[in-house]
Amino acid sequence: MAEDNANQASSASSKTYDIIVFGASGFTGKYVVREALKFLNTPNSPLKTLALAGRSPSRLSEALNWASSPNSPPKIPLLTADTSDPNSLIRLAAQARIILNCVGPFRLYGQPVVSACVDAGCDYLDICGEPEFMETMEALYHEKAVEKGSLVISACGFDSVPAEIGLMFHSRQWTGPSVPNRVEAYLSLESDKRIVGNFGTYESAVLGVANAGKLVELRRNRPKRARPQILGSAPPKGPIIEHQKQLGLWAIKLPSADSIVVRRTLAALTENPNGLPGVNESVENAKMREAFWSSVKPAHFGVKLGSKSVFGLFPVIMLGIFIGVLSKSALGRWLLFKFPSFFSLGWFRKKGPSEDEVASATFKMWFIGQGFSDGSLASQGNKKPDTEIITRVMGPEIGYLTTPIILLQCALLVLKDRENLPKGGIFTPGIVFGPTDLETRLQENGISFDFISKKTLSA
């Protein structure tokens, strides 16, 4: 074991670059570069060497110029690599401690990058929100990633860190004998301009619905994961559209990756009640990790999209209907991809949002938890929850500001604390980063975690 640890440390120190941003010239990639430059060779930052990678050196150069503005661009290597050229990805992974993959949809382009990283023992983070891709990669590469010392973590962006770390923050408010039973997250997107989504997210949603059967088949053929013990009965399904009066929102269930990623984290925690040991972890860190996980109490979890007006949900409902009907055929998918603005009633467009639209947008994610003031009450027949706690995560625009902030903080944490993280494997962000200082790092970079209220529910 000690020899494995020494070999891993030696391998990391021999890498040319701390981070390579792959897909750096894409819509999201250039914002990731801009965020990375804030921490390159700054005091107390572990990021000393950075490279950008993609198909076109000229587009990479343009992205670097944009990300550096109004300053002149630093001298950063621009590397050519393409998901259709495995050798280029192998060369990339051989040079990096961490690859940040911004090339989506991941179901189309992600697997060759994961494969190259695992083979090279290179760590890998991405901003994927596609459950089938994440679970397929776990099925195909987890054991090899453990063996090679490659830490592979998807969903290190708005999908799904605010939900994961936000739920853990919420869970820790249930102190003493109190326990949560259910937590519903309500996502509110706000702007004084038009809200425009990431076209890559739209593409991924269309392909996800089109291939939903593959995820069902994958899960059917894999061993069943452990289920956490949640006190009390499962919550009722409730109405399709909910009027959440406390928040002043109308809400509809959001078929996002968040609830799936959270369930995978809770399954991993059930299988590993003290969390995942670090590859060369200090005794002090092990005690902190175990203490952290002992404070996290699992709950039924779901996500809803909220709007201040019931009419604000209309574009979401119509988009869901269009994707549900049209994504099943090749012609339908062609129409959806050709005319995204039409089918989403303006929510998505190919050229993405303007810089002003990005700058003006914010999000709030409210966590409303209901549970029991004492866990022993949950076992008393059909006892209803008697306590409600509300917390909130809040930050800037989700796709181009919050996502790069989260991705960079995850990467910096891996660079700084690698010995306290698992040797390798394919994991969710929650089970790896939960006991770290990620929440504090996000707070320091514009994403806040707040306790709002606690009250007793009437019988």
Coordinates of C-alpha atoms in Angstrom, one line a residue, residues 16-451:
T16 CA 3.7 18.7 -16.9
Y17 CA 0.4 20.5 -16.1
D18 CA -1.6 20.7 -12.9
I19 CA -4.8 21.2 -15.0
I20 CA -5.7 20.9 -18.6
V21 CA -9.1 22.4 -19.6
F22 CA -10.4 20.3 -22.4
G23 CA -13.0 22.0 -24.6
A24 CA -11.6 25.3 -23.6
S25 CA -13.0 27.2 -26.6
G26 CA -16.6 26.1 -26.1
F27 CA -19.4 28.2 -24.6
T28 CA -18.8 27.0 -21.1
G29 CA -15.1 26.2 -21.6
K30 CA -14.1 29.8 -22.1
Y31 CA -15.8 30.8 -18.8
V32 CA -13.9 27.9 -17.1
V33 CA -10.7 29.3 -18.5
R34 CA -11.6 32.8 -17.1
E35 CA -12.2 31.3 -13.7
A36 CA -9.0 29.2 -13.8
L37 CA -6.9 32.3 -14.6
K38 CA -8.0 33.9 -11.3
F39 CA -6.1 31.2 -9.4
L40 CA -3.1 30.6 -11.7
N41 CA 0.1 31.3 -9.7
T42 CA -1.7 33.4 -7.1
P43 CA -0.7 33.2 -3.4
N44 CA -1.8 30.0 -1.6
S45 CA -3.2 28.5 -4.9
P46 CA -2.0 25.0 -5.8
L47 CA -2.5 25.8 -9.5
K48 CA 0.9 26.5 -10.9
T49 CA 0.7 25.2 -14.4
L50 CA -2.3 25.3 -16.8
A51 CA -2.9 24.3 -20.4
L52 CA -5.9 24.5 -22.7
A53 CA -6.9 21.8 -25.1
G54 CA -9.3 21.5 -28.0
R55 CA -9.6 20.8 -31.7
S56 CA -8.6 24.2 -33.0
P57 CA -5.5 26.1 -31.8
S58 CA -6.9 29.4 -33.3
R59 CA -10.2 29.0 -31.4
L60 CA -8.2 28.2 -28.2
S61 CA -6.2 31.4 -28.7
E62 CA -9.4 33.4 -29.1
A63 CA -10.8 31.9 -26.0
L64 CA -7.7 32.7 -24.0
N65 CA -7.7 36.3 -25.2
W66 CA -11.4 36.6 -24.3
A67 CA -10.9 35.0 -20.8
S68 CA -7.9 37.2 -20.1
S69 CA -9.5 40.5 -21.2
P70 CA -8.9 43.3 -20.4
N71 CA -5.4 42.0 -19.5
S72 CA -3.0 40.6 -22.1
P73 CA -3.2 36.8 -22.2
P74 CA -0.6 34.8 -20.2
K75 CA 1.7 32.4 -22.0
I76 CA -0.3 29.2 -21.7
P77 CA 0.3 26.1 -23.9
L78 CA -2.5 25.4 -26.4
L79 CA -2.8 21.6 -27.0
T80 CA -4.6 20.0 -29.9
A81 CA -6.8 17.1 -29.0
D82 CA -10.0 15.6 -30.4
T83 CA -12.4 13.0 -28.9
S84 CA -12.3 11.2 -32.3
D85 CA -8.5 10.8 -32.0
P86 CA -7.8 8.5 -29.0
N87 CA -4.0 9.0 -29.3
S88 CA -4.4 12.7 -28.8
L89 CA -6.4 12.1 -25.6
I90 CA -3.8 9.6 -24.3
R91 CA -1.1 12.3 -24.9
L92 CA -3.2 14.8 -23.0
A93 CA -3.9 12.5 -20.0
A94 CA -0.2 11.6 -19.8
Q95 CA 0.7 15.3 -19.2
A96 CA -2.0 16.3 -16.7
R97 CA -2.7 15.8 -13.0
I98 CA -6.3 16.7 -13.7
I99 CA -8.4 17.1 -16.9
L100 CA -11.4 19.3 -16.7
N101 CA -13.7 18.1 -19.4
C102 CA -16.1 20.7 -20.9
V103 CA -16.9 18.8 -24.1
G104 CA -20.6 17.7 -24.2
P105 CA -23.0 16.1 -24.8
F106 CA -21.0 13.6 -22.7
R107 CA -23.0 10.6 -24.0
L108 CA -21.5 11.4 -27.4
Y109 CA -18.0 12.6 -26.6
G110 CA -17.2 11.8 -22.9
Q111 CA -16.2 8.1 -22.9
P112 CA -12.9 8.4 -24.8
V113 CA -11.7 11.1 -22.4
V114 CA -12.6 9.1 -19.3
S115 CA -10.9 6.0 -20.8
A116 CA -7.7 8.0 -21.5
C117 CA -7.6 9.4 -18.0
V118 CA -8.2 6.1 -16.3
D119 CA -5.4 4.4 -18.4
A120 CA -3.0 7.2 -17.5
G121 CA -3.9 7.4 -13.8
C122 CA -5.0 11.0 -14.4
D123 CA -7.8 12.6 -12.3
Y124 CA -10.9 13.7 -14.2
L125 CA -13.6 16.2 -13.4
D126 CA -16.5 17.2 -15.6
I127 CA -19.7 19.3 -15.7
C128 CA -21.9 16.5 -16.9
G129 CA -25.6 16.3 -15.9
E130 CA -26.4 13.1 -17.9
P131 CA -27.2 10.2 -15.6
E132 CA -26.8 7.5 -18.2
F133 CA -23.3 8.6 -19.0
M134 CA -22.3 8.8 -15.4
E135 CA -23.6 5.4 -14.5
T136 CA -22.2 3.8 -17.6
M137 CA -18.8 5.1 -16.9
E138 CA -19.0 3.8 -13.3
A139 CA -20.0 0.3 -14.7
L140 CA -17.2 0.3 -17.3
Y141 CA -14.3 1.9 -15.5
H142 CA -14.7 2.0 -11.7
E143 CA -12.5 -1.0 -10.9
K144 CA -9.8 0.0 -13.4
A145 CA -9.9 3.6 -12.0
V146 CA -9.3 2.2 -8.5
E147 CA -6.4 0.1 -9.7
K148 CA -4.8 2.9 -11.7
G149 CA -5.3 5.7 -9.1
S150 CA -7.6 7.8 -11.3
L151 CA -10.2 9.8 -9.5
V152 CA -13.2 10.3 -11.9
I153 CA -15.9 12.7 -10.7
S154 CA -18.8 13.9 -12.9
A155 CA -21.4 16.5 -12.1
C156 CA -18.9 19.0 -10.7
G157 CA -20.9 22.0 -11.9
F158 CA -24.4 23.4 -11.2
D159 CA -25.3 19.8 -11.9
S160 CA -25.1 18.6 -9.1
V161 CA -23.0 20.3 -6.4
P162 CA -25.5 22.9 -5.1
A163 CA -28.0 20.0 -4.6
E164 CA -25.4 17.7 -3.1
I165 CA -23.6 20.1 -0.8
G166 CA -26.8 22.0 -0.2
L167 CA -28.6 18.9 1.0
M168 CA -25.7 18.1 3.3
F169 CA -25.7 21.6 4.7
H170 CA -29.5 21.2 5.2
S171 CA -29.1 17.8 6.9
R172 CA -26.7 19.1 9.4
Q173 CA -29.3 21.5 10.7
W174 CA -31.3 18.5 12.0
T175 CA -29.3 18.4 15.3
G176 CA -29.6 16.1 18.3
P177 CA -32.4 13.5 18.1
S178 CA -34.2 15.3 15.2
V179 CA -34.2 13.7 11.8
P180 CA -35.4 14.7 8.3
N181 CA -37.8 12.5 6.4
R182 CA -38.1 14.4 3.1
V183 CA -36.4 17.4 1.6
E184 CA -37.7 19.2 -1.5
A185 CA -35.4 21.6 -3.4
Y186 CA -37.1 24.4 -5.2
L187 CA -35.0 26.0 -7.9
S188 CA -35.7 29.6 -8.9
L189 CA -33.9 31.2 -11.8
E190 CA -34.0 35.0 -11.7
S191 CA -32.9 37.8 -14.0
D192 CA -33.9 41.3 -15.0
K193 CA -33.2 40.3 -18.6
R194 CA -34.3 37.2 -20.5
I195 CA -33.1 33.9 -19.1
V196 CA -31.3 31.9 -21.8
G197 CA -30.1 28.4 -21.1
N198 CA -27.0 26.5 -22.3
F199 CA -27.6 24.8 -25.7
G200 CA -25.5 21.8 -24.5
T201 CA -28.0 21.3 -21.7
Y202 CA -30.8 21.3 -24.2
E203 CA -29.0 18.8 -26.4
S204 CA -28.3 16.5 -23.4
A205 CA -32.0 16.7 -22.4
V206 CA -33.2 15.7 -25.8
L207 CA -30.7 12.8 -26.1
G208 CA -31.4 11.7 -22.5
V209 CA -35.1 11.3 -23.2
A210 CA -34.5 9.7 -26.5
N211 CA -32.3 7.1 -24.9
A212 CA -34.1 6.7 -21.5
G213 CA -34.6 3.0 -22.2
K214 CA -30.8 2.4 -22.1
L215 CA -30.5 3.8 -18.6
V216 CA -33.3 1.5 -17.4
E217 CA -31.6 -1.5 -19.1
L218 CA -28.2 -0.5 -17.6
R219 CA -29.7 -0.4 -14.1
R220 CA -31.5 -3.7 -14.6
N221 CA -28.2 -5.4 -15.4
R222 CA -26.2 -4.0 -12.5
P223 CA -26.2 -5.1 -8.9
K224 CA -28.8 -3.2 -6.7
R225 CA -27.2 -0.4 -4.6
A226 CA -27.8 -0.2 -0.9
R227 CA -30.7 2.0 0.2
P228 CA -30.3 4.4 3.0
Q229 CA -32.5 3.9 6.1
I230 CA -34.9 6.9 6.2
L231 CA -37.1 7.2 9.2
G232 CA -40.8 7.6 8.6
S233 CA -43.0 6.7 5.6
A234 CA -42.2 7.8 2.1
P235 CA -43.8 11.2 1.1
P236 CA -46.9 11.3 -1.1
K237 CA -46.4 12.2 -4.8
G238 CA -48.4 15.4 -4.5
P239 CA -49.9 17.5 -7.4
I240 CA -48.1 18.0 -10.8
I241 CA -48.1 21.8 -10.2
E242 CA -47.6 23.0 -6.6
H243 CA -48.2 26.4 -5.2
Q244 CA -45.4 26.8 -2.6
K245 CA -46.9 29.7 -0.7
Q246 CA -44.0 30.1 1.8
L247 CA -41.6 30.8 -1.0
G248 CA -44.1 32.6 -3.3
L249 CA -43.5 30.1 -6.0
W250 CA -45.4 27.9 -8.4
A251 CA -43.4 24.7 -8.9
I252 CA -43.2 21.6 -11.1
K253 CA -41.1 18.5 -10.7
L254 CA -37.8 18.9 -12.6
P255 CA -36.4 15.8 -14.2
S256 CA -32.8 16.8 -13.5
A257 CA -29.7 14.8 -12.6
D258 CA -29.7 16.2 -9.1
S259 CA -32.0 13.7 -7.4
I260 CA -30.3 10.8 -9.2
V261 CA -26.8 11.9 -8.2
V262 CA -28.0 12.5 -4.6
R263 CA -29.4 9.0 -4.5
R264 CA -26.1 7.6 -5.7
T265 CA -24.2 9.5 -3.0
L266 CA -26.6 8.3 -0.3
A267 CA -26.2 4.7 -1.6
A268 CA -22.4 5.1 -1.4
L269 CA -22.7 6.4 2.1
T270 CA -24.9 3.5 3.2
E271 CA -22.2 1.1 1.8
N272 CA -19.5 3.2 3.5
P273 CA -20.9 4.8 6.6
N274 CA -17.7 6.6 7.5
G275 CA -17.2 7.8 3.9
L276 CA -14.3 7.0 1.6
P277 CA -10.8 6.9 3.2
G278 CA -8.0 8.9 1.6
V279 CA -5.2 7.3 -0.3
N280 CA -2.6 8.5 2.3
E281 CA -4.9 10.2 4.8
S282 CA -3.8 11.8 8.0
V283 CA -5.3 10.5 11.3
E284 CA -6.7 14.0 11.9
N285 CA -8.5 14.0 8.5
A286 CA -9.9 10.5 9.1
K287 CA -11.5 11.7 12.3
M288 CA -12.9 14.8 10.7
R289 CA -14.3 12.7 7.8
E290 CA -16.0 10.3 10.1
A291 CA -17.4 13.1 12.3
F292 CA -18.8 14.8 9.2
W293 CA -20.6 11.8 7.9
S294 CA -22.0 11.0 11.4
S295 CA -23.8 14.4 11.2
V296 CA -25.4 13.7 7.8
K297 CA -28.9 12.2 8.0
P298 CA -30.4 10.8 4.8
A299 CA -33.9 11.9 3.5
H300 CA -36.2 11.4 0.5
F301 CA -35.1 14.1 -2.0
G302 CA -36.6 15.7 -5.0
V303 CA -36.1 18.9 -7.1
K304 CA -38.8 21.2 -8.5
L305 CA -38.4 24.2 -10.8
G306 CA -40.1 27.3 -9.4
S307 CA -41.6 30.4 -10.9
K308 CA -43.2 33.5 -9.3
S309 CA -46.1 33.1 -11.8
V310 CA -47.9 29.9 -12.8
F311 CA -47.6 31.2 -16.4
G312 CA -43.8 31.1 -16.0
L313 CA -44.0 27.3 -15.9
F314 CA -45.7 27.2 -19.3
P315 CA -42.5 27.1 -21.4
V316 CA -41.1 24.3 -19.3
I317 CA -44.3 22.2 -19.7
M318 CA -44.4 22.8 -23.4
L319 CA -40.7 22.0 -23.8
G320 CA -41.2 18.8 -21.9
I321 CA -44.1 17.8 -24.1
F322 CA -42.2 18.6 -27.3
I323 CA -39.1 16.7 -26.2
G324 CA -41.2 13.8 -25.0
V325 CA -43.0 13.5 -28.3
L326 CA -40.3 14.4 -30.8
S327 CA -37.1 13.0 -29.3
K328 CA -38.2 9.4 -30.1
S329 CA -37.6 9.8 -33.9
A330 CA -34.6 10.9 -35.9
L331 CA -36.7 13.6 -37.7
G332 CA -38.1 14.8 -34.4
R333 CA -34.6 15.2 -32.9
W334 CA -33.5 17.0 -36.1
L335 CA -36.3 19.5 -35.6
L336 CA -35.6 20.0 -31.9
F337 CA -31.9 20.6 -32.6
K338 CA -32.6 22.8 -35.6
F339 CA -35.1 25.1 -33.9
P340 CA -34.3 25.1 -30.2
S341 CA -35.6 28.7 -29.6
F342 CA -39.0 27.8 -31.1
F343 CA -39.5 24.6 -29.1
S344 CA -38.3 26.1 -25.8
L345 CA -40.2 29.3 -26.3
G346 CA -37.0 31.3 -26.2
W347 CA -35.3 29.5 -23.2
F348 CA -32.6 28.0 -25.3
R349 CA -30.8 29.2 -28.5
K350 CA -27.8 27.9 -30.3
K351 CA -25.6 31.0 -29.8
G352 CA -26.2 31.0 -26.1
P353 CA -26.8 34.0 -23.9
S354 CA -25.1 37.4 -24.2
E355 CA -22.6 38.5 -21.6
D356 CA -25.2 40.9 -20.2
E357 CA -27.7 38.1 -19.9
V358 CA -25.2 36.0 -18.1
A359 CA -24.2 38.8 -15.7
S360 CA -27.8 39.7 -14.8
A361 CA -28.9 36.1 -13.9
T362 CA -28.9 34.5 -10.5
F363 CA -30.3 31.4 -8.9
K364 CA -31.9 30.5 -5.5
M365 CA -32.3 26.8 -4.5
W366 CA -34.5 26.5 -1.4
F367 CA -34.5 23.3 0.6
I368 CA -37.7 22.6 2.5
G369 CA -37.2 19.7 4.9
Q370 CA -39.9 18.0 6.9
G371 CA -39.1 15.5 9.6
F372 CA -39.3 14.6 13.3
S373 CA -38.2 16.5 16.4
D374 CA -37.2 13.1 17.7
G375 CA -36.4 10.1 15.5
S376 CA -38.3 7.7 17.8
L377 CA -41.6 9.5 16.8
A378 CA -41.1 8.2 13.2
S379 CA -41.7 4.6 14.2
Q380 CA -45.1 5.3 15.9
G381 CA -47.5 4.2 13.2
N382 CA -48.5 6.8 10.6
K383 CA -47.0 9.7 12.6
K384 CA -46.7 12.8 10.4
P385 CA -43.6 15.0 10.4
D386 CA -43.7 17.6 13.2
T387 CA -40.8 19.8 12.2
E388 CA -39.9 21.9 9.2
I389 CA -36.5 23.4 8.4
I390 CA -35.7 25.7 5.4
T391 CA -32.2 26.4 4.1
R392 CA -31.1 28.1 0.9
V393 CA -28.2 28.0 -1.6
M394 CA -27.8 31.1 -3.7
G395 CA -25.4 32.2 -6.4
P396 CA -24.8 33.8 -9.9
E397 CA -26.0 32.5 -13.3
I398 CA -26.0 28.7 -13.3
G399 CA -24.4 27.6 -16.6
Y400 CA -21.5 30.0 -17.2
L401 CA -20.8 31.5 -13.7
T402 CA -21.7 29.1 -11.0
T403 CA -20.6 26.0 -13.0
P404 CA -17.0 27.3 -13.6
I405 CA -16.8 28.5 -9.9
I406 CA -17.7 25.0 -8.7
L407 CA -15.5 23.1 -11.2
L408 CA -12.5 25.2 -10.3
Q409 CA -13.0 24.9 -6.6
C410 CA -13.3 21.1 -6.9
A411 CA -10.1 21.0 -9.0
L412 CA -8.2 23.2 -6.6
L413 CA -9.3 21.0 -3.7
V414 CA -8.1 17.9 -5.5
L415 CA -4.7 19.5 -6.2
K416 CA -4.3 20.6 -2.6
D417 CA -5.7 17.7 -0.7
R418 CA -5.2 14.7 -3.0
E419 CA -3.8 12.5 -0.3
N420 CA -7.0 12.9 1.8
L421 CA -9.2 11.8 -1.2
P422 CA -9.7 8.2 -2.4
K423 CA -6.9 6.6 -4.4
G424 CA -9.2 6.2 -7.5
G425 CA -12.6 5.2 -8.7
I426 CA -15.7 6.7 -10.2
F427 CA -17.7 8.6 -7.7
T428 CA -20.3 11.4 -7.3
P429 CA -19.1 14.8 -6.0
G430 CA -21.0 14.4 -2.7
I431 CA -19.3 11.3 -1.4
V432 CA -15.9 12.7 -2.2
F433 CA -16.2 16.4 -1.4
G434 CA -18.8 16.3 1.3
P435 CA -16.4 16.2 4.3
T436 CA -13.9 18.6 2.7
D437 CA -13.9 22.4 2.8
L438 CA -15.7 22.7 -0.5
E439 CA -18.7 24.4 1.0
T440 CA -16.4 27.0 2.6
R441 CA -14.6 27.5 -0.7
L442 CA -17.9 28.1 -2.5
Q443 CA -19.0 30.6 0.1
E444 CA -15.8 32.5 -0.4
N445 CA -16.4 32.6 -4.2
G446 CA -20.0 33.9 -4.4
I447 CA -22.2 30.8 -3.7
S448 CA -23.9 31.1 -0.3
F449 CA -25.4 28.5 2.0
D450 CA -27.9 29.9 4.5
F451 CA -30.1 28.7 7.3

